[in-house]
PDB file of C-alpha atoms and ligand atoms in Angstrom:
ATOM      1  CA  MET A   1       0.449 -50.182 110.933  1.00  0.00           C
ATOM      2  CA  ASP A   2      -2.525 -48.041 109.703  1.00  0.00           C
ATOM      3  CA  LEU A   3      -4.703 -47.580 112.586  1.00  0.00           C
ATOM      4  CA  SER A   4      -7.634 -46.095 110.369  1.00  0.00           C
ATOM      5  CA  GLN A   5      -8.000 -49.946 109.297  1.00  0.00           C
ATOM      6  CA  ILE A   6      -8.487 -51.188 112.782  1.00  0.00           C
ATOM      7  CA  ARG A   7     -11.738 -52.128 114.034  1.00  0.00           C
ATOM      8  CA  ILE A   8     -12.720 -52.840 117.693  1.00  0.00           C
ATOM      9  CA  SER A   9     -15.471 -55.391 118.208  1.00  0.00           C
ATOM     10  CA  PRO A  10     -16.782 -57.320 120.922  1.00  0.00           C
ATOM     11  CA  PHE A  11     -15.277 -60.791 121.857  1.00  0.00           C
ATOM     12  CA  SER A  12     -17.226 -63.462 119.705  1.00  0.00           C
ATOM     13  CA  SER A  13     -15.035 -66.548 118.854  1.00  0.00           C
ATOM     14  CA  LYS A  14     -12.346 -68.676 120.597  1.00  0.00           C
ATOM     15  CA  ASP A  15     -10.399 -68.866 117.341  1.00  0.00           C
ATOM     16  CA  ALA A  16      -9.921 -64.835 117.500  1.00  0.00           C
ATOM     17  CA  ILE A  17      -7.864 -65.022 120.700  1.00  0.00           C
ATOM     18  CA  HIS A  18      -6.122 -68.336 119.791  1.00  0.00           C
ATOM     19  CA  ASN A  19      -2.243 -68.017 120.508  1.00  0.00           C
ATOM     20  CA  PHE A  20      -2.372 -64.449 121.801  1.00  0.00           C
ATOM     21  CA  ARG A  21       0.882 -63.224 123.153  1.00  0.00           C
ATOM     22  CA  CYS A  22       1.538 -59.982 124.609  1.00  0.00           C
ATOM     23  CA  GLY A  23       4.538 -60.913 126.785  1.00  0.00           C
ATOM     24  CA  GLU A  24       2.956 -60.822 130.015  1.00  0.00           C
ATOM     25  CA  SER A  25       2.076 -64.732 130.808  1.00  0.00           C
ATOM     26  CA  ASP A  26      -0.588 -64.039 133.281  1.00  0.00           C
ATOM     27  CA  ILE A  27      -2.648 -61.847 130.772  1.00  0.00           C
ATOM     28  CA  ASP A  28      -1.991 -64.304 127.963  1.00  0.00           C
ATOM     29  CA  ARG A  29      -3.453 -67.101 130.415  1.00  0.00           C
ATOM     30  CA  TRP A  30      -6.178 -65.076 131.266  1.00  0.00           C
ATOM     31  CA  VAL A  31      -7.245 -64.292 127.720  1.00  0.00           C
ATOM     32  CA  SER A  32      -6.991 -67.716 126.725  1.00  0.00           C
ATOM     33  CA  LYS A  33     -10.002 -68.298 128.987  1.00  0.00           C
ATOM     34  CA  ALA A  34     -12.206 -65.442 127.413  1.00  0.00           C
ATOM     35  CA  PRO A  35     -15.013 -67.671 126.608  1.00  0.00           C
ATOM     36  CA  LYS A  36     -15.164 -68.719 130.348  1.00  0.00           C
ATOM     37  CA  TRP A  37     -15.501 -65.044 131.695  1.00  0.00           C
ATOM     38  CA  SER A  38     -17.965 -64.073 128.842  1.00  0.00           C
ATOM     39  CA  GLU A  39     -20.150 -67.068 129.486  1.00  0.00           C
ATOM     40  CA  GLN A  40     -19.833 -66.429 133.407  1.00  0.00           C
ATOM     41  CA  ASN A  41     -20.740 -62.944 132.926  1.00  0.00           C
ATOM     42  CA  LYS A  42     -17.536 -61.685 134.861  1.00  0.00           C
ATOM     43  CA  ALA A  43     -15.803 -59.661 132.042  1.00  0.00           C
ATOM     44  CA  ARG A  44     -16.784 -58.112 128.571  1.00  0.00           C
ATOM     45  CA  LEU A  45     -13.886 -58.380 126.125  1.00  0.00           C
ATOM     46  CA  PHE A  46     -13.348 -55.824 123.051  1.00  0.00           C
ATOM     47  CA  LEU A  47     -10.736 -57.111 120.453  1.00  0.00           C
ATOM     48  CA  ALA A  48      -8.818 -54.786 117.863  1.00  0.00           C
ATOM     49  CA  HIS A  49      -8.763 -56.575 114.618  1.00  0.00           C
ATOM     50  CA  GLY A  50      -7.920 -55.657 110.942  1.00  0.00           C
ATOM     51  CA  GLN A  51     -10.946 -55.355 108.712  1.00  0.00           C
ATOM     52  CA  GLY A  52     -12.060 -58.759 107.364  1.00  0.00           C
ATOM     53  CA  ASN A  53      -9.941 -60.433 109.842  1.00  0.00           C
ATOM     54  CA  SER A  54     -11.243 -61.623 113.528  1.00  0.00           C
ATOM     55  CA  LYS A  55      -7.726 -62.604 114.866  1.00  0.00           C
ATOM     56  CA  ALA A  56      -6.910 -60.077 117.874  1.00  0.00           C
ATOM     57  CA  MET A  57      -4.164 -57.800 117.763  1.00  0.00           C
ATOM     58  CA  GLY A  58      -5.009 -56.509 121.008  1.00  0.00           C
ATOM     59  CA  PHE A  59      -7.917 -56.189 123.558  1.00  0.00           C
ATOM     60  CA  TYR A  60      -9.433 -54.831 126.870  1.00  0.00           C
ATOM     61  CA  SER A  61     -11.861 -56.190 129.134  1.00  0.00           C
ATOM     62  CA  LEU A  62     -14.297 -54.393 131.212  1.00  0.00           C
ATOM     63  CA  SER A  63     -16.412 -55.204 134.363  1.00  0.00           C
ATOM     64  CA  PHE A  64     -17.424 -53.446 137.448  1.00  0.00           C
ATOM     65  CA  SER A  65     -15.633 -53.149 140.752  1.00  0.00           C
ATOM     66  CA  SER A  66     -16.188 -51.429 144.085  1.00  0.00           C
ATOM     67  CA  GLU A  67     -13.388 -49.610 145.945  1.00  0.00           C
ATOM     68  CA  ASP A  68     -13.135 -48.275 149.490  1.00  0.00           C
ATOM     69  CA  ARG A  69     -13.908 -44.524 149.528  1.00  0.00           C
ATOM     70  CA  ASN A  70     -10.375 -43.882 151.249  1.00  0.00           C
ATOM     71  CA  LYS A  71      -9.111 -44.778 147.585  1.00  0.00           C
ATOM     72  CA  LEU A  72     -10.440 -41.407 146.437  1.00  0.00           C
ATOM     73  CA  ALA A  73      -8.172 -38.601 146.067  1.00  0.00           C
ATOM     74  CA  GLY A  74     -10.489 -35.701 147.230  1.00  0.00           C
ATOM     75  CA  LYS A  75     -11.581 -35.034 150.473  1.00  0.00           C
ATOM     76  CA  ARG A  76     -15.138 -34.054 149.133  1.00  0.00           C
ATOM     77  CA  ASP A  77     -15.522 -37.238 147.164  1.00  0.00           C
ATOM     78  CA  ARG A  78     -14.615 -39.367 150.362  1.00  0.00           C
ATOM     79  CA  GLN A  79     -17.225 -37.641 152.332  1.00  0.00           C
ATOM     80  CA  MET A  80     -19.948 -37.912 149.556  1.00  0.00           C
ATOM     81  CA  TRP A  81     -19.476 -41.740 149.063  1.00  0.00           C
ATOM     82  CA  GLY A  82     -20.481 -44.573 151.473  1.00  0.00           C
ATOM     83  CA  SER A  83     -18.466 -47.867 151.841  1.00  0.00           C
ATOM     84  CA  GLY A  84     -18.187 -48.761 148.209  1.00  0.00           C
ATOM     85  CA  VAL A  85     -17.501 -46.552 145.314  1.00  0.00           C
ATOM     86  CA  PRO A  86     -18.535 -48.048 142.027  1.00  0.00           C
ATOM     87  CA  LEU A  87     -15.914 -47.943 139.260  1.00  0.00           C
ATOM     88  CA  ILE A  88     -15.939 -49.392 135.808  1.00  0.00           C
ATOM     89  CA  TYR A  89     -12.793 -51.663 135.973  1.00  0.00           C
ATOM     90  CA  LEU A  90     -10.507 -51.910 132.918  1.00  0.00           C
ATOM     91  CA  GLN A  91      -9.240 -55.403 134.174  1.00  0.00           C
ATOM     92  CA  TYR A  92      -6.780 -56.056 131.172  1.00  0.00           C
ATOM     93  CA  LEU A  93      -5.387 -53.861 128.423  1.00  0.00           C
ATOM     94  CA  ALA A  94      -3.007 -55.729 125.973  1.00  0.00           C
ATOM     95  CA  VAL A  95      -1.327 -55.649 122.436  1.00  0.00           C
ATOM     96  CA  GLN A  96      -0.037 -58.883 120.648  1.00  0.00           C
ATOM     97  CA  ARG A  97       3.631 -58.542 120.903  1.00  0.00           C
ATOM     98  CA  THR A  98       4.324 -58.218 117.257  1.00  0.00           C
ATOM     99  CA  CYS A  99       1.788 -55.188 117.093  1.00  0.00           C
ATOM    100  CA  GLN A 100       3.466 -53.170 120.075  1.00  0.00           C
ATOM    101  CA  ASN A 101       4.554 -49.617 120.086  1.00  0.00           C
ATOM    102  CA  CYS A 102       2.343 -48.693 117.099  1.00  0.00           C
ATOM    103  CA  GLY A 103      -0.382 -46.570 119.023  1.00  0.00           C
ATOM    104  CA  LEU A 104      -2.790 -49.654 119.401  1.00  0.00           C
ATOM    105  CA  GLY A 105      -2.484 -49.691 123.209  1.00  0.00           C
ATOM    106  CA  LYS A 106      -3.713 -46.012 123.118  1.00  0.00           C
ATOM    107  CA  MET A 107      -6.276 -46.805 120.678  1.00  0.00           C
ATOM    108  CA  LEU A 108      -7.758 -49.357 122.824  1.00  0.00           C
ATOM    109  CA  LEU A 109      -7.372 -47.202 125.951  1.00  0.00           C
ATOM    110  CA  VAL A 110      -9.433 -44.423 124.429  1.00  0.00           C
ATOM    111  CA  ASP A 111     -11.833 -46.858 123.149  1.00  0.00           C
ATOM    112  CA  SER A 112     -12.520 -48.395 126.708  1.00  0.00           C
ATOM    113  CA  LEU A 113     -12.946 -44.857 128.050  1.00  0.00           C
ATOM    114  CA  ARG A 114     -15.463 -44.143 125.160  1.00  0.00           C
ATOM    115  CA  ARG A 115     -17.410 -47.081 126.072  1.00  0.00           C
ATOM    116  CA  ALA A 116     -17.262 -46.186 129.922  1.00  0.00           C
ATOM    117  CA  HIS A 117     -18.671 -42.635 128.998  1.00  0.00           C
ATOM    118  CA  LEU A 118     -21.663 -44.362 127.245  1.00  0.00           C
ATOM    119  CA  VAL A 119     -22.325 -46.660 130.044  1.00  0.00           C
ATOM    120  CA  SER A 120     -22.393 -43.619 132.223  1.00  0.00           C
ATOM    121  CA  LYS A 121     -25.246 -42.161 130.503  1.00  0.00           C
ATOM    122  CA  HIS A 122     -27.326 -45.072 131.574  1.00  0.00           C
ATOM    123  CA  VAL A 123     -25.867 -46.227 134.823  1.00  0.00           C
ATOM    124  CA  ALA A 124     -23.991 -43.823 137.426  1.00  0.00           C
ATOM    125  CA  PHE A 125     -20.630 -44.752 138.723  1.00  0.00           C
ATOM    126  CA  TYR A 126     -17.580 -42.842 140.028  1.00  0.00           C
ATOM    127  CA  GLY A 127     -15.219 -43.494 137.376  1.00  0.00           C
ATOM    128  CA  VAL A 128     -12.878 -45.963 135.533  1.00  0.00           C
ATOM    129  CA  GLY A 129     -10.512 -48.153 137.814  1.00  0.00           C
ATOM    130  CA  LEU A 130      -7.426 -50.196 136.781  1.00  0.00           C
ATOM    131  CA  ARG A 131      -4.073 -51.629 138.316  1.00  0.00           C
ATOM    132  CA  SER A 132      -0.992 -50.686 136.729  1.00  0.00           C
ATOM    133  CA  LEU A 133       1.617 -53.090 135.792  1.00  0.00           C
ATOM    134  CA  ASN A 134       4.638 -51.001 135.761  1.00  0.00           C
ATOM    135  CA  ASP A 135       6.174 -47.575 135.577  1.00  0.00           C
ATOM    136  CA  ARG A 136       5.552 -47.283 131.927  1.00  0.00           C
ATOM    137  CA  THR A 137       1.944 -48.319 132.195  1.00  0.00           C
ATOM    138  CA  THR A 138       1.586 -45.825 134.871  1.00  0.00           C
ATOM    139  CA  ALA A 139       3.088 -43.176 132.880  1.00  0.00           C
ATOM    140  CA  LEU A 140       0.738 -44.235 129.859  1.00  0.00           C
ATOM    141  CA  TYR A 141      -2.554 -43.970 132.141  1.00  0.00           C
ATOM    142  CA  SER A 142      -1.343 -40.621 133.714  1.00  0.00           C
ATOM    143  CA  LYS A 143      -1.394 -39.064 130.275  1.00  0.00           C
ATOM    144  CA  TYR A 144      -5.120 -39.670 129.948  1.00  0.00           C
ATOM    145  CA  GLY A 145      -5.605 -38.280 133.627  1.00  0.00           C
ATOM    146  CA  PHE A 146      -5.656 -41.441 135.815  1.00  0.00           C
ATOM    147  CA  ALA A 147      -4.232 -40.826 139.045  1.00  0.00           C
ATOM    148  CA  VAL A 148      -2.686 -43.428 141.509  1.00  0.00           C
ATOM    149  CA  ALA A 149      -5.050 -44.004 144.625  1.00  0.00           C
ATOM    150  CA  PRO A 150      -3.593 -43.208 148.032  1.00  0.00           C
ATOM    151  CA  ASP A 151      -1.507 -45.914 149.915  1.00  0.00           C
ATOM    152  CA  GLU A 152      -0.852 -47.791 146.883  1.00  0.00           C
ATOM    153  CA  ASP A 153       2.411 -49.594 146.146  1.00  0.00           C
ATOM    154  CA  LYS A 154       2.959 -52.827 143.933  1.00  0.00           C
ATOM    155  CA  PHE A 155       0.447 -52.756 140.520  1.00  0.00           C
ATOM    156  CA  PRO A 156      -1.151 -49.489 142.100  1.00  0.00           C
ATOM    157  CA  LEU A 157      -4.868 -48.770 141.842  1.00  0.00           C
ATOM    158  CA  MET A 158      -5.375 -45.797 139.557  1.00  0.00           C
ATOM    159  CA  ILE A 159      -8.790 -43.773 139.108  1.00  0.00           C
ATOM    160  CA  LEU A 160      -9.941 -41.670 136.563  1.00  0.00           C
ATOM    161  CA  PRO A 161     -13.274 -39.914 137.757  1.00  0.00           C
ATOM    162  CA  ILE A 162     -16.398 -39.688 135.235  1.00  0.00           C
ATOM    163  CA  TRP A 163     -16.211 -35.991 134.973  1.00  0.00           C
ATOM    164  CA  SER A 164     -12.484 -36.077 133.520  1.00  0.00           C
ATOM    165  CA  ILE A 165     -13.958 -38.809 131.006  1.00  0.00           C
ATOM    166  CA  ASN A 166     -16.886 -36.383 130.339  1.00  0.00           C
ATOM    167  CA  ASP A 167     -14.335 -33.627 129.574  1.00  0.00           C
ATOM    168  CA  LEU A 168     -12.480 -36.062 127.202  1.00  0.00           C
ATOM    169  CA  PHE A 169     -15.465 -36.912 124.867  1.00  0.00           C
ATOM    170  CA  GLU A 170     -17.750 -33.732 125.415  1.00  0.00           C
ATOM    171  CA  GLY A 171     -14.940 -31.244 124.304  1.00  0.00           C
ATOM    172  CA  ARG A 172     -14.546 -29.474 127.561  1.00  0.00           C
ATOM    173  CA  THR A 173     -10.685 -29.973 128.120  1.00  0.00           C
TER     174      THR A 173
HETATM  175  C1  COA B 201       1.175 -51.804 127.624  1.00  0.00           C
HETATM  176  C2  COA B 201       0.757 -52.046 126.215  1.00  0.00           C
HETATM  177  C3  COA B 201      -0.739 -52.166 126.143  1.00  0.00           C
HETATM  178  C4  COA B 201       0.894 -50.672 125.234  1.00  0.00           C
HETATM  179  O1  COA B 201       0.285 -51.008 123.987  1.00  0.00           O
HETATM  180  P1  COA B 201       1.270 -50.420 122.676  1.00  0.00           P
HETATM  181  O2  COA B 201       0.368 -50.554 121.549  1.00  0.00           O
HETATM  182  O3  COA B 201       2.568 -51.000 122.525  1.00  0.00           O
HETATM  183  O4  COA B 201       1.496 -49.027 123.175  1.00  0.00           O
HETATM  184  P2  COA B 201       1.244 -47.719 122.061  1.00  0.00           P
HETATM  185  O5  COA B 201       2.227 -47.752 121.002  1.00  0.00           O
HETATM  186  O6  COA B 201      -0.153 -47.258 121.973  1.00  0.00           O
HETATM  187  O7  COA B 201       1.573 -46.402 123.247  1.00  0.00           O
HETATM  188  C5  COA B 201       2.841 -46.663 123.839  1.00  0.00           C
HETATM  189  C6  COA B 201       2.866 -46.367 125.232  1.00  0.00           C
HETATM  190  O8  COA B 201       2.578 -47.384 125.872  1.00  0.00           O
HETATM  191  C7  COA B 201       3.645 -47.504 126.887  1.00  0.00           C
HETATM  192  N1  COA B 201       4.153 -48.894 126.426  1.00  0.00           N
HETATM  193  C8  COA B 201       4.637 -49.277 125.295  1.00  0.00           C
HETATM  194  N2  COA B 201       5.166 -50.488 125.395  1.00  0.00           N
HETATM  195  C9  COA B 201       5.123 -50.748 126.723  1.00  0.00           C
HETATM  196  C10 COA B 201       5.389 -51.932 127.306  1.00  0.00           C
HETATM  197  N3  COA B 201       6.021 -52.919 126.888  1.00  0.00           N
HETATM  198  N4  COA B 201       5.082 -52.067 128.676  1.00  0.00           N
HETATM  199  C11 COA B 201       4.490 -51.074 129.378  1.00  0.00           C
HETATM  200  N5  COA B 201       4.429 -49.989 128.709  1.00  0.00           N
HETATM  201  C12 COA B 201       4.651 -49.757 127.195  1.00  0.00           C
HETATM  202  C13 COA B 201       4.392 -46.465 126.961  1.00  0.00           C
HETATM  203  O9  COA B 201       4.183 -45.580 128.011  1.00  0.00           O
HETATM  204  C14 COA B 201       4.146 -45.765 125.486  1.00  0.00           C
HETATM  205  O10 COA B 201       4.079 -44.376 125.628  1.00  0.00           O
HETATM  206  P3  COA B 201       5.145 -43.579 124.840  1.00  0.00           P
HETATM  207  O11 COA B 201       5.199 -43.836 123.312  1.00  0.00           O
HETATM  208  O12 COA B 201       4.911 -42.077 125.249  1.00  0.00           O
HETATM  209  O13 COA B 201       6.551 -44.070 125.300  1.00  0.00           O
HETATM  210  C15 COA B 201       1.488 -53.171 125.343  1.00  0.00           C
HETATM  211  O14 COA B 201       2.857 -52.877 125.349  1.00  0.00           O
HETATM  212  C16 COA B 201       1.310 -54.499 126.034  1.00  0.00           C
HETATM  213  O15 COA B 201       0.373 -55.138 125.789  1.00  0.00           O
HETATM  214  N6  COA B 201       2.112 -54.794 126.964  1.00  0.00           N
HETATM  215  C17 COA B 201       1.943 -56.092 127.753  1.00  0.00           C
HETATM  216  C18 COA B 201       0.789 -56.140 128.661  1.00  0.00           C
HETATM  217  C19 COA B 201       0.582 -55.048 129.754  1.00  0.00           C
HETATM  218  O16 COA B 201       1.624 -54.499 130.249  1.00  0.00           O
HETATM  219  N7  COA B 201      -0.496 -54.509 129.631  1.00  0.00           N
HETATM  220  C20 COA B 201      -0.846 -53.308 130.625  1.00  0.00           C
HETATM  221  C21 COA B 201      -1.421 -53.927 131.963  1.00  0.00           C
HETATM  222  S1  COA B 201      -1.491 -52.643 133.017  1.00  0.00           S
END
């Protein structure tokens, strides 16, 4: 797959996600209802597609969430925040089965973080959160600096603070 030919655009048509299959039936079911989530303002979806072809090869979805401050790793951060810690929540990230293992998942993840970075210039929040599905996805997110929150077990909450995202896009790594 030539990733330079892939575009990532906001969800705009039901046809684009028709028959999307990533191998996780919960995710496939969820994305089939994308028009509803968009209309209800519950999530914003962004689709990866080829140039001149709107069919989704992958997608991610973003919303806001609030977590307990005990989920923050650092003592100083826990002291700084009140009861609800605002996060941009990467609710789902998935790649069409036939397009997996070609780098598209990583491309979508970086794009979602770039979008969070942009939002942070306008609205303040602590960082990006997500729930990891399995050990391989935990390894993938860890590579980008996400850390598993304290006292998490199955589908662990992972958090990447905004300063790490700034470092990623402002060349301070
Ligand atoms: C996880 C997923 C988004 C990765 O996308 P991808 O385009 O296949 O992955 P990429 O080629 O960009 O990157 C590969 C990395 O993703 C991870 N990965 C690849 N396939 C995976 C799979 N089936 N399940 C979990 N992680 C996977 C690996 O950590 C891999 O890193 P490595 O190359 O160092 O081993 C994709 O496999 C998928 O949609 N899986 C089903 C849905 C899902 O699990 N979503 C994540 C919810 S937390």
